[in-house]
Short mmCIF file of C-alpha atoms in Angstrom, two decimals:
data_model
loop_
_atom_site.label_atom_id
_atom_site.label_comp_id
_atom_site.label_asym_id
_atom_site.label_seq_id
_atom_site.Cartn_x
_atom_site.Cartn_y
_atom_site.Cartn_z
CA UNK R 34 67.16 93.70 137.23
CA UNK R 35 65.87 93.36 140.78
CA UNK R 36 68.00 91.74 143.75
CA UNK R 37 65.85 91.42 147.14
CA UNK R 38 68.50 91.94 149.73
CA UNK R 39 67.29 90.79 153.34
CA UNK R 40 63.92 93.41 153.81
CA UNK R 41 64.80 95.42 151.04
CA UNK R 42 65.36 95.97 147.01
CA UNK R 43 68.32 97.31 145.72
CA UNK R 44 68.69 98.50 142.00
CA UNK R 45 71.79 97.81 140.70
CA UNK R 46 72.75 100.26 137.56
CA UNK R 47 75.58 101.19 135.53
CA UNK R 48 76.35 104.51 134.91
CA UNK R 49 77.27 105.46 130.86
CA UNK R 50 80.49 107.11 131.48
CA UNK R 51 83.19 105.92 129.77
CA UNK R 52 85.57 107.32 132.70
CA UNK R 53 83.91 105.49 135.50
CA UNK R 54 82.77 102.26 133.54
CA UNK R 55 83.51 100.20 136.87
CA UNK R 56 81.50 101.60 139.08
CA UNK R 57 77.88 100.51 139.99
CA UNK R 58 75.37 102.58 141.32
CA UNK R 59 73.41 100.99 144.00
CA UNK R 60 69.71 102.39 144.94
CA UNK R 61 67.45 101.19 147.81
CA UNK R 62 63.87 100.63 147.09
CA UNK R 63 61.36 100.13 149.97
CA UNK R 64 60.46 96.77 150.24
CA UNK R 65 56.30 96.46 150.16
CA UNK R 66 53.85 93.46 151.99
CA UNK R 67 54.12 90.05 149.91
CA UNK R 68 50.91 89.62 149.98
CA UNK R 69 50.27 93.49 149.00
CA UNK R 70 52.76 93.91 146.73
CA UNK R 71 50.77 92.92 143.21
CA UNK R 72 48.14 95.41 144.32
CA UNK R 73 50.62 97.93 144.07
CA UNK R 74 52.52 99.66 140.56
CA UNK R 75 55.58 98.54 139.77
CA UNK R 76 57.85 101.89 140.48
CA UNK R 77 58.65 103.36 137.60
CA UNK R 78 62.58 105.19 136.99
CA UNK R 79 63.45 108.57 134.89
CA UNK R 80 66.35 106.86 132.58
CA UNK R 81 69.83 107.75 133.60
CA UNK R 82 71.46 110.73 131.42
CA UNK R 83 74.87 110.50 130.17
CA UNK R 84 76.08 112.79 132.85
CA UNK R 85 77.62 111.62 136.15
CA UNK R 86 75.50 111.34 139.15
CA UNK R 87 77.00 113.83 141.85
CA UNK R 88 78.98 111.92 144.10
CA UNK R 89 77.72 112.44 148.21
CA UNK R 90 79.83 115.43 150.21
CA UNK R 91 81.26 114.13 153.53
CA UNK R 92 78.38 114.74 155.46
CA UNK R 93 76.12 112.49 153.85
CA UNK R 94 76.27 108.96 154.25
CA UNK R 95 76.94 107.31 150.79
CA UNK R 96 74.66 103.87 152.19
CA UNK R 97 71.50 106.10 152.61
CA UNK R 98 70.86 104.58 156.01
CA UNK R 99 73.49 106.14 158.06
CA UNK R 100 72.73 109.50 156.31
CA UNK R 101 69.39 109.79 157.73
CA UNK R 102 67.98 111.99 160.65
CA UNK R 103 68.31 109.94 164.33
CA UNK R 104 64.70 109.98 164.44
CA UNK R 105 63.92 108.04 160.85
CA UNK R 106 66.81 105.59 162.24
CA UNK R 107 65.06 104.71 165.03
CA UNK R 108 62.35 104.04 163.67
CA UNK R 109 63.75 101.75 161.00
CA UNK R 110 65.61 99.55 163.77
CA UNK R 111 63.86 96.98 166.49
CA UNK R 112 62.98 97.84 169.75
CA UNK R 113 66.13 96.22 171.59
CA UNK R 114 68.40 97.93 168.78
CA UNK R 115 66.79 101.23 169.11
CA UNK R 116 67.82 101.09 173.47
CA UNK R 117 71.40 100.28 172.53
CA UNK R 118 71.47 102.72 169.83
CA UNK R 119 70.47 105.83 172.47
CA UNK R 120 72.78 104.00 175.12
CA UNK R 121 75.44 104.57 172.57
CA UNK R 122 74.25 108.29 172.10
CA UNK R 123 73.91 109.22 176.08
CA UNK R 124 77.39 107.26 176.50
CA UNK R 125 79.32 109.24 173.72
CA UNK R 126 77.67 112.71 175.00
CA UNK R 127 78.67 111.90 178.53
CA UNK R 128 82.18 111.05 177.05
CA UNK R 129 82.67 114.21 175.27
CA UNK R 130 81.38 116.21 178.34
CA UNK R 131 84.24 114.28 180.77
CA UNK R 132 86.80 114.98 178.16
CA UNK R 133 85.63 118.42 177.66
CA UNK R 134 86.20 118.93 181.53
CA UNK R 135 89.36 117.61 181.94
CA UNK R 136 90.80 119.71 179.50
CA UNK R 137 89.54 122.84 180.75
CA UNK R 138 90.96 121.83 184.24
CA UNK R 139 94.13 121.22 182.67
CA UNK R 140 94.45 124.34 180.71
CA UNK R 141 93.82 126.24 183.67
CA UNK R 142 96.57 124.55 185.51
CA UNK R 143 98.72 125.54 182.84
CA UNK R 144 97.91 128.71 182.92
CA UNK R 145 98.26 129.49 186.46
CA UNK R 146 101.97 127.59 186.50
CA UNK R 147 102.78 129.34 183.57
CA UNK R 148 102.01 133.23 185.78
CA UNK R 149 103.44 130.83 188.69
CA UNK R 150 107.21 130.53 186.93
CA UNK R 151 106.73 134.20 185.08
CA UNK R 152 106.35 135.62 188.56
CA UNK R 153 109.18 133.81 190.13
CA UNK R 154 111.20 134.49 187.34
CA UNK R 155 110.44 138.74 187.55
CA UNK R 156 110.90 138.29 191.59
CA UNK R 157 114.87 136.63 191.18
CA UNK R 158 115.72 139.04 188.29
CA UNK R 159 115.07 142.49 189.95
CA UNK R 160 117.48 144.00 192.22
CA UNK R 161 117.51 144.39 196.26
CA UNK R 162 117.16 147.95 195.67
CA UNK R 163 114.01 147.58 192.98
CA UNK R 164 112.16 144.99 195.79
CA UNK R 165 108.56 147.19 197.12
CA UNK R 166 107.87 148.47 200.32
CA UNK R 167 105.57 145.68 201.08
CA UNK R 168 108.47 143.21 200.82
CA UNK R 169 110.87 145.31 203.71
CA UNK R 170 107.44 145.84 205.83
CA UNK R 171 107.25 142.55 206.18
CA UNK R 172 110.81 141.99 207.68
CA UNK R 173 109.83 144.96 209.62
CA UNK R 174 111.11 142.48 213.14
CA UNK R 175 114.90 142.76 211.44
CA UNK R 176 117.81 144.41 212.24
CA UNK R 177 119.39 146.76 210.29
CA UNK R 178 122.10 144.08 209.71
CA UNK R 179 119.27 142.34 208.38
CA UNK R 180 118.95 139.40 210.62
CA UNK R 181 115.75 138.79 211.94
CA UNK R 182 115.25 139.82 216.13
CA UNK R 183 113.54 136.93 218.26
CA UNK R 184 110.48 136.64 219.85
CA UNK R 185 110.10 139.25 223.17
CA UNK R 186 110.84 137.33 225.82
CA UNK R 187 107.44 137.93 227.67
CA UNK R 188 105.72 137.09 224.98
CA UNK R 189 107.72 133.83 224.50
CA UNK R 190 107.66 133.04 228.10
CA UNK R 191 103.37 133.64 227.97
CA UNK R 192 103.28 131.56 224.84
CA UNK R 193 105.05 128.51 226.67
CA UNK R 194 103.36 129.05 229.80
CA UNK R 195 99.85 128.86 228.44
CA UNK R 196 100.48 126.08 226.03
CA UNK R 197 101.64 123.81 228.27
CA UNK R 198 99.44 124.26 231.47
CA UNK R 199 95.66 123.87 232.41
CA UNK R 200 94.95 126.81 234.21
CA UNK R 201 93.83 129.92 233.08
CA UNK R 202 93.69 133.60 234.25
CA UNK R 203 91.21 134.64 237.62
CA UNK R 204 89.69 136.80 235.13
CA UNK R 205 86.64 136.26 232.16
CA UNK R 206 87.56 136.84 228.21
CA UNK R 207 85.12 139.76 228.73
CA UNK R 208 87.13 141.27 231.54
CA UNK R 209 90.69 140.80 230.36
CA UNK R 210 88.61 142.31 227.27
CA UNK R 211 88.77 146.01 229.25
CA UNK R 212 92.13 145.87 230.06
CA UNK R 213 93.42 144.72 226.98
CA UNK R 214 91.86 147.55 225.20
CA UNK R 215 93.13 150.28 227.32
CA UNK R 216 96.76 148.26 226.92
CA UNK R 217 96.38 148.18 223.04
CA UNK R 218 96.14 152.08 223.48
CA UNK R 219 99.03 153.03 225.92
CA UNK R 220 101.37 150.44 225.73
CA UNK R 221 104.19 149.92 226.26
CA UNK R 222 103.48 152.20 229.63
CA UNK R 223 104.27 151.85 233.44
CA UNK R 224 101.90 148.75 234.74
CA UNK R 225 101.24 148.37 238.06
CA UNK R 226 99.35 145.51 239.73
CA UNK R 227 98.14 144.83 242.66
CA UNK R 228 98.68 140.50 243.11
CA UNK R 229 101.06 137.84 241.28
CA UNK R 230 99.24 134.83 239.74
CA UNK R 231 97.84 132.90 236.73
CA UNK R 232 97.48 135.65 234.58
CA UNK R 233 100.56 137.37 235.27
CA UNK R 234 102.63 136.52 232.29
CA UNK R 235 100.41 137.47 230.06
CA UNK R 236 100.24 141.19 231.60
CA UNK R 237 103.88 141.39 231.04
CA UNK R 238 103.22 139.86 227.40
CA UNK R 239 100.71 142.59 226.37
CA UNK R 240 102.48 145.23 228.26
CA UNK R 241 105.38 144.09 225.98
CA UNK R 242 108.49 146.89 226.08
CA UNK R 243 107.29 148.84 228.75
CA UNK R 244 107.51 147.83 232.96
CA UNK R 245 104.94 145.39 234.81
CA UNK R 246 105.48 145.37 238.37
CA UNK R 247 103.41 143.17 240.37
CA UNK R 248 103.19 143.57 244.11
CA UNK R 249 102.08 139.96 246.01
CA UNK R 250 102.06 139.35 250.08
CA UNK R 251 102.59 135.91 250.19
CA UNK R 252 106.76 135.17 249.80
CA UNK R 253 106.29 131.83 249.25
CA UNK R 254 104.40 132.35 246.28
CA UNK R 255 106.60 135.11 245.22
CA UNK R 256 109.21 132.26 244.53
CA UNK R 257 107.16 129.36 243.21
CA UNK R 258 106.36 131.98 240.47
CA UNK R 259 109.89 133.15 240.03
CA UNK R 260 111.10 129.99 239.73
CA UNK R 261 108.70 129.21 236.38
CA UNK R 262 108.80 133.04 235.42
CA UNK R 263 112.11 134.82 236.17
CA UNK R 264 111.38 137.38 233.87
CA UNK R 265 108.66 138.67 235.81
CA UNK R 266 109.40 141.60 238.10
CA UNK R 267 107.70 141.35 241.59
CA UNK R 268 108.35 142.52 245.30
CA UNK R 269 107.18 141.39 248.67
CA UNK R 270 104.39 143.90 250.40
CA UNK R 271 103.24 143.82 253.81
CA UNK R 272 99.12 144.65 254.90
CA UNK R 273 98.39 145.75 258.14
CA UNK R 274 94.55 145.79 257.63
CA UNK R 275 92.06 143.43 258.31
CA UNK R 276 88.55 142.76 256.27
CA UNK R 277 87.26 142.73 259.14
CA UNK R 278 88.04 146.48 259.77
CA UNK R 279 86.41 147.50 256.45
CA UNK R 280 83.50 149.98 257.69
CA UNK R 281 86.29 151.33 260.04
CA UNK R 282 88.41 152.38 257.28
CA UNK R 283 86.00 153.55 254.80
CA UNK R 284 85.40 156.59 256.97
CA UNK R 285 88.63 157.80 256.56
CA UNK R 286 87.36 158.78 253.45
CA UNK R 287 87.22 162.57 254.74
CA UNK R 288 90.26 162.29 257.02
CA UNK R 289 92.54 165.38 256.13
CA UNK R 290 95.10 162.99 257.01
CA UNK R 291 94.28 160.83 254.33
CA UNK R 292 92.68 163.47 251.30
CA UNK R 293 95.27 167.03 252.38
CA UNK R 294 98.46 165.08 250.75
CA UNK R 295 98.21 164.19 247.47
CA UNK R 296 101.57 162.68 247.38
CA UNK R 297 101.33 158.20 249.22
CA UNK R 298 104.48 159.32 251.11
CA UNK R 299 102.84 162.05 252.75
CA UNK R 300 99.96 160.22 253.58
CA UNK R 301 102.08 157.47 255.09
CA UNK R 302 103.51 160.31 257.70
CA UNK R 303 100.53 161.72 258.21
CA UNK R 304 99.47 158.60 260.16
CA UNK R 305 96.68 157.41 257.08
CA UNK R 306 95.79 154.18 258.34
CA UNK R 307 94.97 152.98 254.47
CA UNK R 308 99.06 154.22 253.11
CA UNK R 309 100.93 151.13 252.36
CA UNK R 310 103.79 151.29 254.40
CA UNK R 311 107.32 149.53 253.33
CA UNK R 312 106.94 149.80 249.79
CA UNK R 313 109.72 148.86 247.37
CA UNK R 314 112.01 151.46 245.55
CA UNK R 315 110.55 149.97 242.28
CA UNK R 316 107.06 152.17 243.67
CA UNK R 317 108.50 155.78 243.48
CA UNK R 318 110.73 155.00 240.56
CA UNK R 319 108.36 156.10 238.07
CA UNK R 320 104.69 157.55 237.46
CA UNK R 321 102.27 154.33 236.94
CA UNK R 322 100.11 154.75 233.96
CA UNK R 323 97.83 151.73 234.36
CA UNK R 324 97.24 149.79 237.70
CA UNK R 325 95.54 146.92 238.52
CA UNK R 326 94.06 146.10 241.79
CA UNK R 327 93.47 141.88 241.52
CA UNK R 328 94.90 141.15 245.48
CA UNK R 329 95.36 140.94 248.09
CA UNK R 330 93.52 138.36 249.21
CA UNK R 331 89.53 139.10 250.96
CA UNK R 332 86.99 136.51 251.28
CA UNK R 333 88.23 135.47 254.55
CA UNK R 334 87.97 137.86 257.97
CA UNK R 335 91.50 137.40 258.54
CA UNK R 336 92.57 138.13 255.47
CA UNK R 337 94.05 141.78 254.91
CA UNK R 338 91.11 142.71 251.87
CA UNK R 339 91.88 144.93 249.64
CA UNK R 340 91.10 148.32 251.14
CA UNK R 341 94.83 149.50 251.17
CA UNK R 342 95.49 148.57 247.66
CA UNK R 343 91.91 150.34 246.63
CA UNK R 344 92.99 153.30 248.38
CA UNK R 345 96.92 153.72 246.90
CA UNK R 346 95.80 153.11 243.52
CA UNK R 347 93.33 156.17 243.88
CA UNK R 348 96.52 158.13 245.41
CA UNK R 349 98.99 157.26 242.25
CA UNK R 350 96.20 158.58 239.74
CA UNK R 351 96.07 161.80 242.16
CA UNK R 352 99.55 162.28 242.83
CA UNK R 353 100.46 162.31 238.81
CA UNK R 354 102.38 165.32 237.57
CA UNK R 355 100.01 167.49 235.29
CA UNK R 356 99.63 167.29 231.49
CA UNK R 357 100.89 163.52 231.85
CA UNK R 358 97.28 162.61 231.22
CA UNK R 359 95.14 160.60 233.21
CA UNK R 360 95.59 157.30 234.96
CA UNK R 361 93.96 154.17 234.13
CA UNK R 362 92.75 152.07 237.47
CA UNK R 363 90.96 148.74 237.41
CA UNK R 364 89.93 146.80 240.47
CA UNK R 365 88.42 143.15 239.79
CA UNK R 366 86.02 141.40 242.28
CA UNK R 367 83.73 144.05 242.62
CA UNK R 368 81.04 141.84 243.01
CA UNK R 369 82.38 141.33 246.96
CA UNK R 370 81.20 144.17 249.17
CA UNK R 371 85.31 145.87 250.18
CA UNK R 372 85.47 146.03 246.49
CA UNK R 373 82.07 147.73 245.42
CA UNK R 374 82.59 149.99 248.55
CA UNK R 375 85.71 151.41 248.42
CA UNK R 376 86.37 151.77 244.87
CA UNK R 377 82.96 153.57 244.52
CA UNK R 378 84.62 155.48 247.50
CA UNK R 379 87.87 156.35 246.73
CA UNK R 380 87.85 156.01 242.75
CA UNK R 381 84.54 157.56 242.75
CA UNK R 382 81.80 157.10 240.51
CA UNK R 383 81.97 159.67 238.54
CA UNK R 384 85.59 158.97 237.06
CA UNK R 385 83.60 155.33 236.01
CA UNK R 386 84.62 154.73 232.12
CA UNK R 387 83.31 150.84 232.24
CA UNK R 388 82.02 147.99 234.14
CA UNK R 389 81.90 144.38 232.49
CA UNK R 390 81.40 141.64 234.61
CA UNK R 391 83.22 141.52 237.67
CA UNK R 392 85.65 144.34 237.22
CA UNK R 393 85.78 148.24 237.29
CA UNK R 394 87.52 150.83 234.79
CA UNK R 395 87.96 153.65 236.26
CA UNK R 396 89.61 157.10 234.19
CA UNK R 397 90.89 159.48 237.30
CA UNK R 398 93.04 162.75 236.12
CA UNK R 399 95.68 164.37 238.26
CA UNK R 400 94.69 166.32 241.45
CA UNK R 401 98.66 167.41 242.32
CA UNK R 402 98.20 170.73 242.44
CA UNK R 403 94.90 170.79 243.87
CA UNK R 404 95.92 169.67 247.86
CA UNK R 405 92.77 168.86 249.95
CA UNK R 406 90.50 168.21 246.80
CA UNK R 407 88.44 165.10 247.99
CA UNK R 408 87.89 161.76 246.58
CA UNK R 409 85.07 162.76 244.79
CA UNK R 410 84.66 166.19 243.85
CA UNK R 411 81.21 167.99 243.31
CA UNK R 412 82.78 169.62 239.91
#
């Protein structure tokens, strides 16, 4: 018999099996036009054999519409069924995607704790005496007690001082830049400079375990800065020049009084009228590797300019003992006319290494055993 079941026929059968005599076999039949459906044959049905129909596998849908391809689906629903159907598709593929991601995220965290607690685990087990070399370079600031030494007390003192105030050194990035590299080479060496302000701390810092003397004229200053920077080592120094006396002095140049002696002492007796005079002990104690000519003050006539200062640094490079090396000497300001003068004078030219900005690197090697040899020397 026929049963019309909403839009469609279903033929209801009974298999001849006397093990599954219960069971009814249910098979859709397209449904046709009413008023078409006399013009067409009445289907006609190969009789059912006395073996069992094979029952559907798990991937087949056992109501025949659910078993079909997405695309014959579709086509068998409505319009508005049809959206909610691919809604349902797009939401259950962006589902599985989320999912998918979240557990790759947290297998990878599990991973990487897992190495995390085998790691720690390896690191507590193994002995003091089994630990790499990486692990004692690193504690390479302790003691062989094994307690860690402090922070240098220049550095410490530089560190506070330029975290806590607004001012900043006379001198450019770029020109510290010159001295710094020279420092990075040498140090820790004999510093000498010429002047006591802003960027003095951090002279001492980057000269850190060898001496920084700074020599200042003006006493009061001396002890404003000693009372912020004890650490720092600096003496008094008296000028007896004037800027306005610069083309005066500059001809001493060729004075024998001034060239014969290598040695500042000398030079001082001999009546040189650009030898400091009054110097501290701290001077003579030892050979100066580096110096620094920053002071003293010269963009005033009255001040004393910095012709003296010019002139001793050139003597210390001269007056250093043989096979010592040579002697670094930087003079900043050289855009003023003392300072593009006289170091071009007495430093010469030709012992030049580097200009950058506003200051002067000069390289000048030992001329002790070479008395008389001038400023400048043709070879």
């Amino acid at each position: 018999p026929y049963t019309k079941v909403s839009r469609s026929l279903v033929l209801i059968t009974k298999p001849h099996h006397h093990n599954r005599s219960d069971d009814l076999i249910l098979t859709p039949i397209p449904i046709f036009r009413r008023h078409s459906f006399k013009h067409h044959h009445r289907p006609t049905y190969k009789p059912l054999t006395n073996q069992e129909p094979s029952r559907p596998s798990n991937k087949e849908n056992r109501g025949g519409f659910l078993g079909r391809s997405l695309p014959v689906r579709m086509s068998m629903l409505s319009p508005v069924h049809a959206r909610k159907a691919l809604h349902l598709v797009a939401m259950k593929a962006k589902l599985q995607s989320f999912l998918g991601l979240r557990l790759l995220l947290v297998a990878a965290l599990a991973a990487f704790l897992l190495l995390f607690s085998a790691r720690t685990l390896f690191s507590s087990s193994s002995s003091p005496g089994q630990r790499s070399a990486a692990s004692q370079l690193h504690l390479s600031g302790a003691g062989d007690d094994g307690s860690c030494s402090k922070l240098p007390a220049p550095v410490a003192d530089a560190l506070v001082h330029y975290a806590t105030s607004n001012t900043t050194p006379q001198q450019t990035a770029a020109e510290i830049g010159v001295s710094l590299r020279v420092l990075q080479r040498r140090s820790p060496c004999n510093f000498l400079v010429f002047g006591l302000g802003l960027d003095s701390p951090m002279w001492a810092a980057l000269n850190h375990g060898g001496r920084t003397v700074f020599l200042e004229e003006d006493a009061s200053w001396i002890a404003s800065v000693r009372s912020k920077h004890p650490g720092l080592e600096s003496y008094h120094v008296v000028y007896d020049t004037r800027l306005t006396e610069a083309d005066e002095l500059i001809a001493l140049r060729d004075h024998p009084g001034c060239t014969a002696q290598p040695d500042l002492a000398a030079a001082a007796e001999a009546s040189c009228r650009l030898a400091l005079r009054g110097l501290p002990a701290a001077f003579h104690e030892v050979e100066w590797d580096l110096v620094m000519v920053d002071a003293p003050t010269g963009w005033v006539p009255e001040a004393p300019g910095r012709m003296g200062a010019i002139y001793t640094a050139g003597m210390v490079a001269r007056a250093r003992r043989p096979g010592d090396g040579a002697t670094d000497v930087f003079v900043h300001d050289v855009d003023r006319t003392v300072e593009d003068r006289f170091s071009k004078a007495f430093l010469c030219d030709a012992y030049l290494a580097e200009q950058v900005g506003r200051i002067r690197h000069f390289v000048i090697p030992s001329h002790r055993e070479k008395p008389g040899t001038p400023f400048c020397p043709q070879n």
